[in-house]
């Protein structure tokens, strides 16, 4: 697909869909602060400020985030992803599969844009708030096209604890080693303790990233302290 056309469609869907007789079923906005000392590729010590917005609509769902990274050596970087999924079919709510989607993602970095398109599904699994699986064909700025599999989940437990995260696996292609990024957050909601009506989490994020950015033998094992507020 033409990259400019893909970008136009993705942005138009996010901006126009909520006002074009589409129902907003739910939405969530949050801000996160991370601090870690074992980053690979660049300075090892960084702070990350993240804005996230997730929503479910009558036409599907969307997720976007913006990361602002600040390294101890003074380097800064901004990275974002926009991921609308367009619903194709609903299934029996009591079955394993809830729905199928055309899944898309636009990765926006400093000096590059990558575009993903494929198929996705939501699964009904006991104990999970949500469990999503997506399979993509990637069109990349700096290396040949390849494929990606993504799983995303959220699990509440022990009243105020929450465990969520994602696994991305992408295939090898010319100029890019196969990589696997398993990043998850374990956190505790302290909102009730201080009288905050929404969720206010403290916890840790752990990134287990093999061949980071497709660079052979660059493996990140990174624990971050986490503070996350839902607005």
Short mmCIF file of N, CA, C and O in Angstrom, two decimals, residues 57-135:
data_model
loop_
_atom_site.label_atom_id
_atom_site.label_comp_id
_atom_site.label_asym_id
_atom_site.label_seq_id
_atom_site.Cartn_x
_atom_site.Cartn_y
_atom_site.Cartn_z
N UNK A 57 -14.68 1.64 19.82
CA UNK A 57 -15.74 2.30 19.06
C UNK A 57 -16.66 1.26 18.43
O UNK A 57 -16.36 0.07 18.43
N UNK A 58 -17.73 1.74 17.85
CA UNK A 58 -18.62 0.83 17.12
C UNK A 58 -17.92 0.25 15.90
O UNK A 58 -18.27 -0.84 15.44
N UNK A 59 -16.92 0.96 15.38
CA UNK A 59 -16.20 0.47 14.18
C UNK A 59 -14.98 -0.38 14.50
O UNK A 59 -14.36 -0.96 13.62
N UNK A 60 -14.58 -0.43 15.79
CA UNK A 60 -13.39 -1.18 16.15
C UNK A 60 -12.75 -0.61 17.40
O UNK A 60 -13.44 -0.22 18.34
N UNK A 61 -11.43 -0.52 17.41
CA UNK A 61 -10.74 0.08 18.56
C UNK A 61 -9.47 0.77 18.09
O UNK A 61 -9.07 0.66 16.92
N UNK A 62 -8.85 1.51 19.00
CA UNK A 62 -7.62 2.21 18.66
C UNK A 62 -6.75 2.32 19.91
O UNK A 62 -7.24 2.33 21.04
N UNK A 63 -5.45 2.38 19.66
CA UNK A 63 -4.48 2.59 20.72
C UNK A 63 -3.37 3.47 20.17
O UNK A 63 -2.89 3.25 19.05
N UNK A 64 -3.00 4.48 20.93
CA UNK A 64 -1.84 5.29 20.54
C UNK A 64 -1.03 5.61 21.78
O UNK A 64 -1.56 5.70 22.90
N UNK A 65 0.28 5.73 21.57
CA UNK A 65 1.13 6.21 22.65
C UNK A 65 2.24 7.08 22.07
O UNK A 65 2.61 6.96 20.90
N UNK A 66 2.73 7.98 22.92
CA UNK A 66 3.87 8.82 22.58
C UNK A 66 4.88 8.70 23.71
O UNK A 66 4.54 8.94 24.88
N UNK A 67 6.10 8.29 23.38
CA UNK A 67 7.21 8.21 24.34
C UNK A 67 8.14 9.39 24.15
O UNK A 67 8.54 9.70 23.00
N UNK A 68 8.50 10.03 25.23
CA UNK A 68 9.56 11.04 25.22
C UNK A 68 10.68 10.51 26.11
O UNK A 68 10.51 10.36 27.33
N UNK A 69 11.81 10.18 25.49
CA UNK A 69 12.94 9.59 26.20
C UNK A 69 14.01 10.65 26.45
O UNK A 69 14.36 11.42 25.56
N UNK A 70 14.51 10.67 27.68
CA UNK A 70 15.58 11.60 28.05
C UNK A 70 16.69 10.80 28.71
O UNK A 70 16.49 10.18 29.75
N UNK A 71 17.88 10.82 28.09
CA UNK A 71 19.02 10.09 28.62
C UNK A 71 19.83 10.96 29.57
O UNK A 71 19.81 12.19 29.47
N UNK A 72 20.58 10.31 30.46
CA UNK A 72 21.41 11.06 31.41
C UNK A 72 22.50 11.84 30.71
O UNK A 72 23.00 12.83 31.26
N UNK A 73 22.90 11.42 29.50
CA UNK A 73 23.93 12.15 28.76
C UNK A 73 23.38 13.36 28.00
O UNK A 73 24.12 14.04 27.28
N UNK A 74 22.08 13.62 28.14
CA UNK A 74 21.47 14.78 27.49
C UNK A 74 20.72 14.48 26.21
O UNK A 74 20.00 15.34 25.69
N UNK A 75 20.87 13.27 25.67
CA UNK A 75 20.15 12.90 24.45
C UNK A 75 18.65 12.81 24.72
O UNK A 75 18.22 12.37 25.79
N UNK A 76 17.86 13.21 23.73
CA UNK A 76 16.40 13.07 23.81
C UNK A 76 15.88 12.43 22.53
O UNK A 76 16.52 12.50 21.47
N UNK A 77 14.72 11.80 22.65
CA UNK A 77 14.12 11.13 21.50
C UNK A 77 12.61 11.05 21.71
O UNK A 77 12.14 10.91 22.85
N UNK A 78 11.86 11.15 20.62
CA UNK A 78 10.41 10.99 20.67
C UNK A 78 10.02 9.86 19.72
O UNK A 78 10.50 9.80 18.59
N UNK A 79 9.16 8.98 20.21
CA UNK A 79 8.68 7.85 19.41
C UNK A 79 7.19 7.67 19.69
O UNK A 79 6.73 7.83 20.83
N UNK A 80 6.43 7.34 18.63
CA UNK A 80 4.98 7.18 18.80
C UNK A 80 4.47 6.04 17.92
O UNK A 80 5.08 5.68 16.90
N UNK A 81 3.34 5.47 18.33
CA UNK A 81 2.62 4.49 17.52
C UNK A 81 1.13 4.81 17.53
O UNK A 81 0.58 5.16 18.59
N UNK A 82 0.51 4.67 16.37
CA UNK A 82 -0.94 4.84 16.21
C UNK A 82 -1.48 3.53 15.64
O UNK A 82 -1.04 3.10 14.57
N UNK A 83 -2.43 2.89 16.37
CA UNK A 83 -2.85 1.54 16.01
C UNK A 83 -4.37 1.38 16.00
O UNK A 83 -4.96 0.84 16.95
N UNK A 84 -5.05 1.83 14.93
CA UNK A 84 -6.48 1.54 14.81
C UNK A 84 -6.71 0.13 14.26
O UNK A 84 -5.95 -0.35 13.41
N UNK A 85 -7.74 -0.54 14.78
CA UNK A 85 -8.17 -1.84 14.26
C UNK A 85 -9.64 -1.72 13.84
O UNK A 85 -10.48 -1.23 14.62
N UNK A 86 -9.95 -2.20 12.65
CA UNK A 86 -11.28 -2.04 12.08
C UNK A 86 -12.02 -3.38 12.12
O UNK A 86 -11.57 -4.36 11.53
N UNK A 87 -13.15 -3.39 12.83
CA UNK A 87 -13.86 -4.65 13.08
C UNK A 87 -14.45 -5.22 11.80
O UNK A 87 -15.10 -4.51 11.02
N UNK A 88 -14.22 -6.51 11.58
CA UNK A 88 -14.75 -7.22 10.43
C UNK A 88 -15.95 -8.07 10.84
O UNK A 88 -16.98 -8.11 10.14
N UNK A 89 -15.86 -8.75 11.98
CA UNK A 89 -16.91 -9.68 12.38
C UNK A 89 -16.91 -9.88 13.88
O UNK A 89 -15.85 -9.96 14.51
N UNK A 90 -18.12 -9.93 14.49
CA UNK A 90 -18.29 -10.32 15.88
C UNK A 90 -18.62 -11.81 15.95
O UNK A 90 -19.28 -12.35 15.06
N UNK A 91 -18.19 -12.45 17.05
CA UNK A 91 -18.50 -13.85 17.27
C UNK A 91 -19.35 -14.00 18.53
O UNK A 91 -19.60 -13.04 19.24
N UNK A 92 -19.73 -15.21 18.83
CA UNK A 92 -20.48 -15.52 20.04
C UNK A 92 -19.67 -15.08 21.27
O UNK A 92 -18.52 -15.46 21.43
N UNK A 93 -20.29 -14.26 22.12
CA UNK A 93 -19.57 -13.70 23.25
C UNK A 93 -19.10 -14.77 24.24
O UNK A 93 -18.21 -14.52 25.06
N UNK A 94 -19.68 -15.97 24.18
CA UNK A 94 -19.28 -17.05 25.09
C UNK A 94 -18.18 -17.93 24.52
O UNK A 94 -17.68 -18.82 25.21
N UNK A 95 -17.81 -17.70 23.25
CA UNK A 95 -16.77 -18.51 22.63
C UNK A 95 -15.39 -17.96 22.89
O UNK A 95 -15.20 -16.94 23.55
N UNK A 96 -14.38 -18.65 22.37
CA UNK A 96 -12.99 -18.23 22.55
C UNK A 96 -12.71 -16.93 21.83
O UNK A 96 -12.01 -16.05 22.35
N UNK A 97 -13.24 -16.77 20.62
CA UNK A 97 -12.96 -15.59 19.81
C UNK A 97 -14.11 -14.60 19.93
O UNK A 97 -15.27 -14.93 19.73
N UNK A 98 -13.78 -13.35 20.26
CA UNK A 98 -14.79 -12.30 20.38
C UNK A 98 -15.08 -11.64 19.03
O UNK A 98 -16.22 -11.38 18.68
N UNK A 99 -13.98 -11.30 18.30
CA UNK A 99 -14.14 -10.54 17.07
C UNK A 99 -12.87 -10.66 16.24
O UNK A 99 -11.80 -11.04 16.75
N UNK A 100 -12.99 -10.33 14.95
CA UNK A 100 -11.82 -10.23 14.07
C UNK A 100 -11.73 -8.80 13.53
O UNK A 100 -12.75 -8.12 13.38
N UNK A 101 -10.51 -8.39 13.20
CA UNK A 101 -10.24 -7.01 12.78
C UNK A 101 -9.24 -6.98 11.63
O UNK A 101 -8.41 -7.88 11.49
N UNK A 102 -9.31 -5.92 10.85
CA UNK A 102 -8.17 -5.50 10.06
C UNK A 102 -7.31 -4.63 10.98
O UNK A 102 -7.77 -3.59 11.48
N UNK A 103 -6.10 -5.08 11.26
CA UNK A 103 -5.24 -4.43 12.24
C UNK A 103 -4.17 -3.60 11.53
O UNK A 103 -3.55 -4.08 10.57
N UNK A 104 -3.98 -2.37 11.98
CA UNK A 104 -2.98 -1.49 11.37
C UNK A 104 -2.18 -0.79 12.46
O UNK A 104 -2.65 -0.59 13.57
N UNK A 105 -0.95 -0.41 12.12
CA UNK A 105 -0.11 0.39 13.01
C UNK A 105 0.79 1.30 12.18
O UNK A 105 1.32 0.89 11.15
N UNK A 106 0.96 2.50 12.67
CA UNK A 106 1.90 3.47 12.10
C UNK A 106 2.93 3.77 13.17
O UNK A 106 2.60 4.28 14.23
N UNK A 107 4.20 3.39 12.94
CA UNK A 107 5.30 3.65 13.85
C UNK A 107 6.01 4.92 13.40
O UNK A 107 6.46 5.01 12.25
N UNK A 108 6.15 5.87 14.31
CA UNK A 108 6.68 7.19 13.96
C UNK A 108 7.90 7.46 14.83
O UNK A 108 7.79 7.62 16.05
N UNK A 109 9.07 7.49 14.20
CA UNK A 109 10.30 7.78 14.92
C UNK A 109 10.98 9.01 14.37
O UNK A 109 10.47 9.69 13.47
N UNK A 110 12.13 9.31 14.93
CA UNK A 110 12.90 10.47 14.45
C UNK A 110 13.62 10.08 13.17
O UNK A 110 14.65 9.41 13.20
N UNK A 111 13.05 10.47 12.03
CA UNK A 111 13.65 10.18 10.74
C UNK A 111 13.13 8.94 10.07
O UNK A 111 13.67 8.54 9.03
N UNK A 112 12.09 8.30 10.61
CA UNK A 112 11.55 7.12 9.95
C UNK A 112 10.06 6.96 10.24
O UNK A 112 9.54 7.43 11.25
N UNK A 113 9.39 6.25 9.32
CA UNK A 113 8.00 5.84 9.48
C UNK A 113 7.90 4.40 9.00
O UNK A 113 8.32 4.09 7.88
N UNK A 114 7.33 3.52 9.83
CA UNK A 114 7.05 2.15 9.44
C UNK A 114 5.55 1.93 9.46
O UNK A 114 4.84 2.50 10.30
N UNK A 115 5.05 1.06 8.55
CA UNK A 115 3.61 0.84 8.42
C UNK A 115 3.31 -0.65 8.47
O UNK A 115 3.97 -1.45 7.81
N UNK A 116 2.31 -1.02 9.28
CA UNK A 116 1.93 -2.41 9.48
C UNK A 116 0.46 -2.58 9.14
O UNK A 116 -0.37 -1.74 9.51
N UNK A 117 0.14 -3.69 8.48
CA UNK A 117 -1.26 -4.02 8.20
C UNK A 117 -1.42 -5.53 8.25
O UNK A 117 -0.52 -6.28 7.83
N UNK A 118 -2.55 -5.99 8.80
CA UNK A 118 -2.77 -7.43 8.91
C UNK A 118 -4.12 -7.73 9.51
O UNK A 118 -5.09 -6.99 9.30
N UNK A 119 -4.19 -8.81 10.26
CA UNK A 119 -5.43 -9.26 10.88
C UNK A 119 -5.25 -9.40 12.39
O UNK A 119 -4.15 -9.74 12.86
N UNK A 120 -6.33 -9.16 13.15
CA UNK A 120 -6.27 -9.28 14.59
C UNK A 120 -7.52 -9.92 15.15
O UNK A 120 -8.55 -10.02 14.47
N UNK A 121 -7.43 -10.34 16.41
CA UNK A 121 -8.59 -10.92 17.09
C UNK A 121 -8.51 -10.63 18.58
O UNK A 121 -7.43 -10.39 19.13
N UNK A 122 -9.68 -10.62 19.24
CA UNK A 122 -9.79 -10.57 20.70
C UNK A 122 -10.21 -11.95 21.19
O UNK A 122 -11.09 -12.58 20.59
N UNK A 123 -9.61 -12.38 22.31
CA UNK A 123 -9.90 -13.70 22.86
C UNK A 123 -10.61 -13.57 24.21
O UNK A 123 -10.32 -12.66 25.00
N UNK A 124 -11.53 -14.48 24.47
CA UNK A 124 -12.16 -14.64 25.77
C UNK A 124 -11.37 -15.65 26.59
O UNK A 124 -11.41 -16.84 26.31
N UNK A 125 -10.63 -15.20 27.59
CA UNK A 125 -9.85 -16.10 28.44
C UNK A 125 -10.12 -15.71 29.90
O UNK A 125 -9.96 -14.55 30.28
N UNK A 126 -10.53 -16.66 30.69
CA UNK A 126 -10.88 -16.42 32.09
C UNK A 126 -9.72 -15.77 32.84
O UNK A 126 -8.57 -16.21 32.74
N UNK A 127 -10.02 -14.69 33.57
CA UNK A 127 -9.02 -14.00 34.37
C UNK A 127 -8.39 -12.81 33.68
O UNK A 127 -7.76 -11.98 34.34
N UNK A 128 -8.54 -12.72 32.35
CA UNK A 128 -7.95 -11.62 31.60
C UNK A 128 -8.98 -10.51 31.40
O UNK A 128 -10.12 -10.77 31.03
N UNK A 129 -8.56 -9.25 31.60
CA UNK A 129 -9.38 -8.12 31.17
C UNK A 129 -9.47 -8.08 29.66
O UNK A 129 -10.52 -7.78 29.09
N UNK A 130 -8.34 -8.35 29.02
CA UNK A 130 -8.29 -8.40 27.56
C UNK A 130 -7.09 -9.23 27.13
O UNK A 130 -6.10 -9.35 27.85
N UNK A 131 -7.22 -9.84 25.96
CA UNK A 131 -6.14 -10.59 25.33
C UNK A 131 -6.31 -10.46 23.83
O UNK A 131 -7.31 -10.90 23.27
N UNK A 132 -5.35 -9.82 23.19
CA UNK A 132 -5.41 -9.56 21.76
C UNK A 132 -4.24 -10.26 21.05
O UNK A 132 -3.12 -10.31 21.57
N UNK A 133 -4.53 -10.76 19.85
CA UNK A 133 -3.50 -11.31 18.97
C UNK A 133 -3.59 -10.61 17.62
O UNK A 133 -4.69 -10.46 17.07
N UNK A 134 -2.45 -10.19 17.09
CA UNK A 134 -2.41 -9.52 15.79
C UNK A 134 -1.24 -10.07 14.97
O UNK A 134 -0.17 -10.36 15.52
N UNK A 135 -1.46 -10.19 13.67
CA UNK A 135 -0.41 -10.62 12.74
C UNK A 135 -0.32 -9.58 11.62
O UNK A 135 -1.34 -9.20 11.03
#
